[in-house]
Amino acid sequence: REGWTSRCFDDRNSWQEKNLDVTALLETIIAHVPPPTVDVNAPFAFLVTMITRDPFVGKILTGKVHAGTARVGDTVRVMNREGSAVGTGKITKIRASRGLKEVELPVALGGDIVSIAGIEIASVGDTVGAEAVTTPLFAPKIDPPTVAVNFCVNDSPLKGKEGS
């Protein structure tokens, strides 16, 4: 809440000397959370979890690389949740967040969370992968919208008789 972290709360003097950043928290996460288990030698497989749009680049797909590697210029195939091929595309840009900045990368490795541009036909839940990938990655089903609105002409018998 106050924007500081500490590794030890046993010694009163150590926690009163506050570190005004979250370095201790991040180092603890690195020490206790295992790295992803992926096969970087397998064919490239990427699950789309979010879509944004850039006026210069076009559609940007964000998600996790589950296997393999992808480079800028690679041709990939898009599959929907059922496993049928939607089409193909060519990767034009690969971006990743590094700290608070977004940087362009020449290659996306298995386990990375990246944004890929150049594939206009994919949607959320689709698998983007190499030609050798034949089964889609698991994507949870997206709930349908909960609110529906109909806009129509007021053709009721009381139209135009407000306040009387």
PDB file of C-alpha atoms in Angstrom:
ATOM      1  CA  ARG A   1       0.000   0.000   0.000  1.00  0.00           C
ATOM      2  CA  GLU A   2       2.835   2.375   0.772  1.00  0.00           C
ATOM      3  CA  GLY A   3       4.960   1.200  -2.170  1.00  0.00           C
ATOM      4  CA  TRP A   4       7.740  -0.644  -0.369  1.00  0.00           C
ATOM      5  CA  THR A   5       8.767  -4.253   0.235  1.00  0.00           C
ATOM      6  CA  SER A   6      11.029  -6.140   2.610  1.00  0.00           C
ATOM      7  CA  ARG A   7      12.261  -9.737   2.799  1.00  0.00           C
ATOM      8  CA  CYS A   8      12.450  -9.957   6.578  1.00  0.00           C
ATOM      9  CA  PHE A   9      10.029  -8.708   9.204  1.00  0.00           C
ATOM     10  CA  ASP A  10      11.740 -10.415  12.154  1.00  0.00           C
ATOM     11  CA  ASP A  11      14.189  -7.617  12.848  1.00  0.00           C
ATOM     12  CA  ARG A  12      12.376  -4.378  13.651  1.00  0.00           C
ATOM     13  CA  ASN A  13      15.202  -2.205  12.311  1.00  0.00           C
ATOM     14  CA  SER A  14      15.319  -3.948   8.929  1.00  0.00           C
ATOM     15  CA  TRP A  15      11.647  -3.421   8.084  1.00  0.00           C
ATOM     16  CA  GLN A  16      11.687   0.162   9.272  1.00  0.00           C
ATOM     17  CA  GLU A  17      14.429   0.885   6.707  1.00  0.00           C
ATOM     18  CA  LYS A  18      12.019   0.693   3.806  1.00  0.00           C
ATOM     19  CA  ASN A  19      13.107  -0.043   0.256  1.00  0.00           C
ATOM     20  CA  LEU A  20      11.092   2.386  -1.823  1.00  0.00           C
ATOM     21  CA  ASP A  21      10.658  -0.059  -4.675  1.00  0.00           C
ATOM     22  CA  VAL A  22       9.446  -3.618  -5.203  1.00  0.00           C
ATOM     23  CA  THR A  23      12.832  -5.211  -5.920  1.00  0.00           C
ATOM     24  CA  ALA A  24      12.529  -7.644  -2.990  1.00  0.00           C
ATOM     25  CA  LEU A  25       9.128  -8.811  -4.241  1.00  0.00           C
ATOM     26  CA  LEU A  26      10.361  -9.362  -7.793  1.00  0.00           C
ATOM     27  CA  GLU A  27      13.464 -11.232  -6.602  1.00  0.00           C
ATOM     28  CA  THR A  28      11.264 -13.477  -4.434  1.00  0.00           C
ATOM     29  CA  ILE A  29       9.018 -14.250  -7.412  1.00  0.00           C
ATOM     30  CA  ILE A  30      12.058 -15.161  -9.527  1.00  0.00           C
ATOM     31  CA  ALA A  31      13.384 -17.404  -6.744  1.00  0.00           C
ATOM     32  CA  HIS A  32      10.110 -19.308  -6.157  1.00  0.00           C
ATOM     33  CA  VAL A  33       8.225 -19.384  -9.471  1.00  0.00           C
ATOM     34  CA  PRO A  34       9.674 -21.925 -11.910  1.00  0.00           C
ATOM     35  CA  PRO A  35      10.351 -20.902 -15.505  1.00  0.00           C
ATOM     36  CA  PRO A  36       7.934 -22.179 -18.172  1.00  0.00           C
ATOM     37  CA  THR A  37       8.481 -25.689 -19.458  1.00  0.00           C
ATOM     38  CA  VAL A  38       8.471 -25.371 -23.226  1.00  0.00           C
ATOM     39  CA  ASP A  39      10.212 -27.085 -26.098  1.00  0.00           C
ATOM     40  CA  VAL A  40      11.964 -24.427 -28.191  1.00  0.00           C
ATOM     41  CA  ASN A  41      12.858 -27.084 -30.783  1.00  0.00           C
ATOM     42  CA  ALA A  42       9.201 -27.952 -31.426  1.00  0.00           C
ATOM     43  CA  PRO A  43       7.196 -26.218 -34.171  1.00  0.00           C
ATOM     44  CA  PHE A  44       6.062 -22.679 -33.332  1.00  0.00           C
ATOM     45  CA  ALA A  45       2.691 -22.509 -31.510  1.00  0.00           C
ATOM     46  CA  PHE A  46       1.157 -19.261 -30.201  1.00  0.00           C
ATOM     47  CA  LEU A  47      -2.239 -18.751 -28.507  1.00  0.00           C
ATOM     48  CA  VAL A  48      -3.965 -15.415 -29.161  1.00  0.00           C
ATOM     49  CA  THR A  49      -5.404 -13.973 -25.942  1.00  0.00           C
ATOM     50  CA  MET A  50      -5.837 -10.292 -26.813  1.00  0.00           C
ATOM     51  CA  ILE A  51      -6.169  -8.179 -29.951  1.00  0.00           C
ATOM     52  CA  THR A  52      -5.315  -4.516 -30.398  1.00  0.00           C
ATOM     53  CA  ARG A  53      -5.045  -2.343 -33.464  1.00  0.00           C
ATOM     54  CA  ASP A  54      -2.389   0.127 -34.516  1.00  0.00           C
ATOM     55  CA  PRO A  55      -3.120   2.612 -37.328  1.00  0.00           C
ATOM     56  CA  PHE A  56       0.310   2.002 -38.888  1.00  0.00           C
ATOM     57  CA  VAL A  57       0.896  -1.699 -38.208  1.00  0.00           C
ATOM     58  CA  GLY A  58      -2.665  -3.067 -38.310  1.00  0.00           C
ATOM     59  CA  LYS A  59      -3.980  -5.859 -36.105  1.00  0.00           C
ATOM     60  CA  ILE A  60      -1.680  -6.818 -33.214  1.00  0.00           C
ATOM     61  CA  LEU A  61      -2.118 -10.243 -31.596  1.00  0.00           C
ATOM     62  CA  THR A  62      -0.920 -10.678 -28.013  1.00  0.00           C
ATOM     63  CA  GLY A  63      -0.441 -14.026 -26.332  1.00  0.00           C
ATOM     64  CA  LYS A  64       1.978 -16.671 -25.130  1.00  0.00           C
ATOM     65  CA  VAL A  65       4.383 -18.686 -27.244  1.00  0.00           C
ATOM     66  CA  HIS A  66       3.711 -22.254 -26.087  1.00  0.00           C
ATOM     67  CA  ALA A  67       6.386 -23.949 -28.198  1.00  0.00           C
ATOM     68  CA  GLY A  68       9.113 -23.246 -30.714  1.00  0.00           C
ATOM     69  CA  THR A  69      10.449 -19.970 -32.028  1.00  0.00           C
ATOM     70  CA  ALA A  70       9.227 -17.437 -34.567  1.00  0.00           C
ATOM     71  CA  ARG A  71      11.145 -14.796 -36.468  1.00  0.00           C
ATOM     72  CA  VAL A  72      10.043 -11.683 -38.283  1.00  0.00           C
ATOM     73  CA  GLY A  73       9.217 -12.762 -41.846  1.00  0.00           C
ATOM     74  CA  ASP A  74       8.040 -16.290 -40.960  1.00  0.00           C
ATOM     75  CA  THR A  75       4.876 -17.528 -42.625  1.00  0.00           C
ATOM     76  CA  VAL A  76       2.398 -19.022 -40.147  1.00  0.00           C
ATOM     77  CA  ARG A  77      -0.960 -20.767 -40.249  1.00  0.00           C
ATOM     78  CA  VAL A  78      -4.008 -19.756 -38.187  1.00  0.00           C
ATOM     79  CA  MET A  79      -6.362 -22.380 -36.717  1.00  0.00           C
ATOM     80  CA  ASN A  80      -9.586 -21.795 -34.821  1.00  0.00           C
ATOM     81  CA  ARG A  81     -10.623 -23.629 -31.626  1.00  0.00           C
ATOM     82  CA  GLU A  82     -12.058 -26.544 -33.582  1.00  0.00           C
ATOM     83  CA  GLY A  83      -8.784 -27.095 -35.451  1.00  0.00           C
ATOM     84  CA  SER A  84      -9.834 -25.982 -38.927  1.00  0.00           C
ATOM     85  CA  ALA A  85      -7.428 -23.751 -40.786  1.00  0.00           C
ATOM     86  CA  VAL A  86      -8.571 -20.139 -41.083  1.00  0.00           C
ATOM     87  CA  GLY A  87      -5.728 -18.961 -43.295  1.00  0.00           C
ATOM     88  CA  THR A  88      -2.090 -17.948 -43.333  1.00  0.00           C
ATOM     89  CA  GLY A  89      -0.122 -14.810 -42.616  1.00  0.00           C
ATOM     90  CA  LYS A  90       3.374 -13.418 -42.389  1.00  0.00           C
ATOM     91  CA  ILE A  91       4.861 -12.031 -39.171  1.00  0.00           C
ATOM     92  CA  THR A  92       5.908  -8.414 -39.749  1.00  0.00           C
ATOM     93  CA  LYS A  93       6.731  -7.329 -36.184  1.00  0.00           C
ATOM     94  CA  ILE A  94       7.340  -8.972 -32.822  1.00  0.00           C
ATOM     95  CA  ARG A  95       7.079  -6.832 -29.692  1.00  0.00           C
ATOM     96  CA  ALA A  96       7.458  -7.600 -25.992  1.00  0.00           C
ATOM     97  CA  SER A  97       7.262  -5.626 -22.775  1.00  0.00           C
ATOM     98  CA  ARG A  98      10.554  -5.163 -21.000  1.00  0.00           C
ATOM     99  CA  GLY A  99       9.891  -3.318 -17.774  1.00  0.00           C
ATOM    100  CA  LEU A 100       7.626  -0.406 -18.600  1.00  0.00           C
ATOM    101  CA  LYS A 101       8.760  -0.206 -22.227  1.00  0.00           C
ATOM    102  CA  GLU A 102       7.705  -2.132 -25.275  1.00  0.00           C
ATOM    103  CA  VAL A 103      10.604  -3.249 -27.459  1.00  0.00           C
ATOM    104  CA  GLU A 104      10.785  -4.899 -30.853  1.00  0.00           C
ATOM    105  CA  LEU A 105      12.367  -8.344 -30.963  1.00  0.00           C
ATOM    106  CA  PRO A 106      13.835 -10.251 -33.908  1.00  0.00           C
ATOM    107  CA  VAL A 107      12.657 -13.590 -32.502  1.00  0.00           C
ATOM    108  CA  ALA A 108       9.975 -14.886 -30.110  1.00  0.00           C
ATOM    109  CA  LEU A 109      10.998 -17.865 -27.969  1.00  0.00           C
ATOM    110  CA  GLY A 110       8.839 -20.464 -26.269  1.00  0.00           C
ATOM    111  CA  GLY A 111       7.523 -19.152 -22.946  1.00  0.00           C
ATOM    112  CA  ASP A 112       7.562 -15.491 -24.023  1.00  0.00           C
ATOM    113  CA  ILE A 113       4.482 -13.302 -23.890  1.00  0.00           C
ATOM    114  CA  VAL A 114       4.673 -11.241 -27.071  1.00  0.00           C
ATOM    115  CA  SER A 115       2.650  -9.168 -29.500  1.00  0.00           C
ATOM    116  CA  ILE A 116       2.767 -10.184 -33.157  1.00  0.00           C
ATOM    117  CA  ALA A 117       1.721  -8.030 -36.105  1.00  0.00           C
ATOM    118  CA  GLY A 118       1.005  -8.980 -39.694  1.00  0.00           C
ATOM    119  CA  ILE A 119      -1.681 -11.629 -39.244  1.00  0.00           C
ATOM    120  CA  GLU A 120      -5.024  -9.976 -39.981  1.00  0.00           C
ATOM    121  CA  ILE A 121      -7.292 -13.043 -39.991  1.00  0.00           C
ATOM    122  CA  ALA A 122      -6.770 -14.326 -36.423  1.00  0.00           C
ATOM    123  CA  SER A 123      -9.095 -13.698 -33.495  1.00  0.00           C
ATOM    124  CA  VAL A 124      -9.033 -14.363 -29.742  1.00  0.00           C
ATOM    125  CA  GLY A 125      -8.638 -18.057 -28.953  1.00  0.00           C
ATOM    126  CA  ASP A 126      -7.047 -18.946 -32.294  1.00  0.00           C
ATOM    127  CA  THR A 127      -3.761 -20.819 -32.566  1.00  0.00           C
ATOM    128  CA  VAL A 128      -1.063 -19.262 -34.726  1.00  0.00           C
ATOM    129  CA  GLY A 129       1.623 -21.761 -35.598  1.00  0.00           C
ATOM    130  CA  ALA A 130       3.965 -23.351 -38.052  1.00  0.00           C
ATOM    131  CA  GLU A 131       2.611 -25.545 -40.838  1.00  0.00           C
ATOM    132  CA  ALA A 132       3.598 -28.628 -38.819  1.00  0.00           C
ATOM    133  CA  VAL A 133       1.161 -27.746 -36.003  1.00  0.00           C
ATOM    134  CA  THR A 134      -2.047 -29.692 -36.631  1.00  0.00           C
ATOM    135  CA  THR A 135      -3.905 -29.452 -33.315  1.00  0.00           C
ATOM    136  CA  PRO A 136      -4.999 -26.139 -31.769  1.00  0.00           C
ATOM    137  CA  LEU A 137      -3.895 -25.051 -28.312  1.00  0.00           C
ATOM    138  CA  PHE A 138      -6.531 -25.145 -25.570  1.00  0.00           C
ATOM    139  CA  ALA A 139      -8.397 -21.854 -25.267  1.00  0.00           C
ATOM    140  CA  PRO A 140     -11.212 -21.398 -22.749  1.00  0.00           C
ATOM    141  CA  LYS A 141     -14.577 -20.582 -24.246  1.00  0.00           C
ATOM    142  CA  ILE A 142     -15.474 -16.890 -24.228  1.00  0.00           C
ATOM    143  CA  ASP A 143     -18.781 -16.026 -22.560  1.00  0.00           C
ATOM    144  CA  PRO A 144     -21.364 -14.351 -24.798  1.00  0.00           C
ATOM    145  CA  PRO A 145     -22.330 -10.730 -24.102  1.00  0.00           C
ATOM    146  CA  THR A 146     -24.735 -10.290 -21.202  1.00  0.00           C
ATOM    147  CA  VAL A 147     -26.477  -7.127 -22.406  1.00  0.00           C
ATOM    148  CA  ALA A 148     -28.337  -6.760 -25.675  1.00  0.00           C
ATOM    149  CA  VAL A 149     -29.773  -3.429 -26.855  1.00  0.00           C
ATOM    150  CA  ASN A 150     -32.293  -2.917 -29.666  1.00  0.00           C
ATOM    151  CA  PHE A 151     -32.612   0.518 -31.260  1.00  0.00           C
ATOM    152  CA  CYS A 152     -35.849   0.914 -33.192  1.00  0.00           C
ATOM    153  CA  VAL A 153     -38.368   3.492 -34.307  1.00  0.00           C
ATOM    154  CA  ASN A 154     -40.992   4.589 -31.767  1.00  0.00           C
ATOM    155  CA  ASP A 155     -44.194   3.373 -33.417  1.00  0.00           C
ATOM    156  CA  SER A 156     -46.343   3.121 -30.295  1.00  0.00           C
ATOM    157  CA  PRO A 157     -49.856   4.674 -30.173  1.00  0.00           C
ATOM    158  CA  LEU A 158     -48.579   7.215 -27.602  1.00  0.00           C
ATOM    159  CA  LYS A 159     -45.753   8.585 -29.790  1.00  0.00           C
ATOM    160  CA  GLY A 160     -45.544  12.380 -29.725  1.00  0.00           C
ATOM    161  CA  LYS A 161     -47.897  12.710 -26.726  1.00  0.00           C
ATOM    162  CA  GLU A 162     -45.373  13.403 -24.009  1.00  0.00           C
ATOM    163  CA  GLY A 163     -46.563  14.945 -20.753  1.00  0.00           C
ATOM    164  CA  SER A 164     -50.272  14.913 -21.533  1.00  0.00           C
TER     165      SER A 164
END
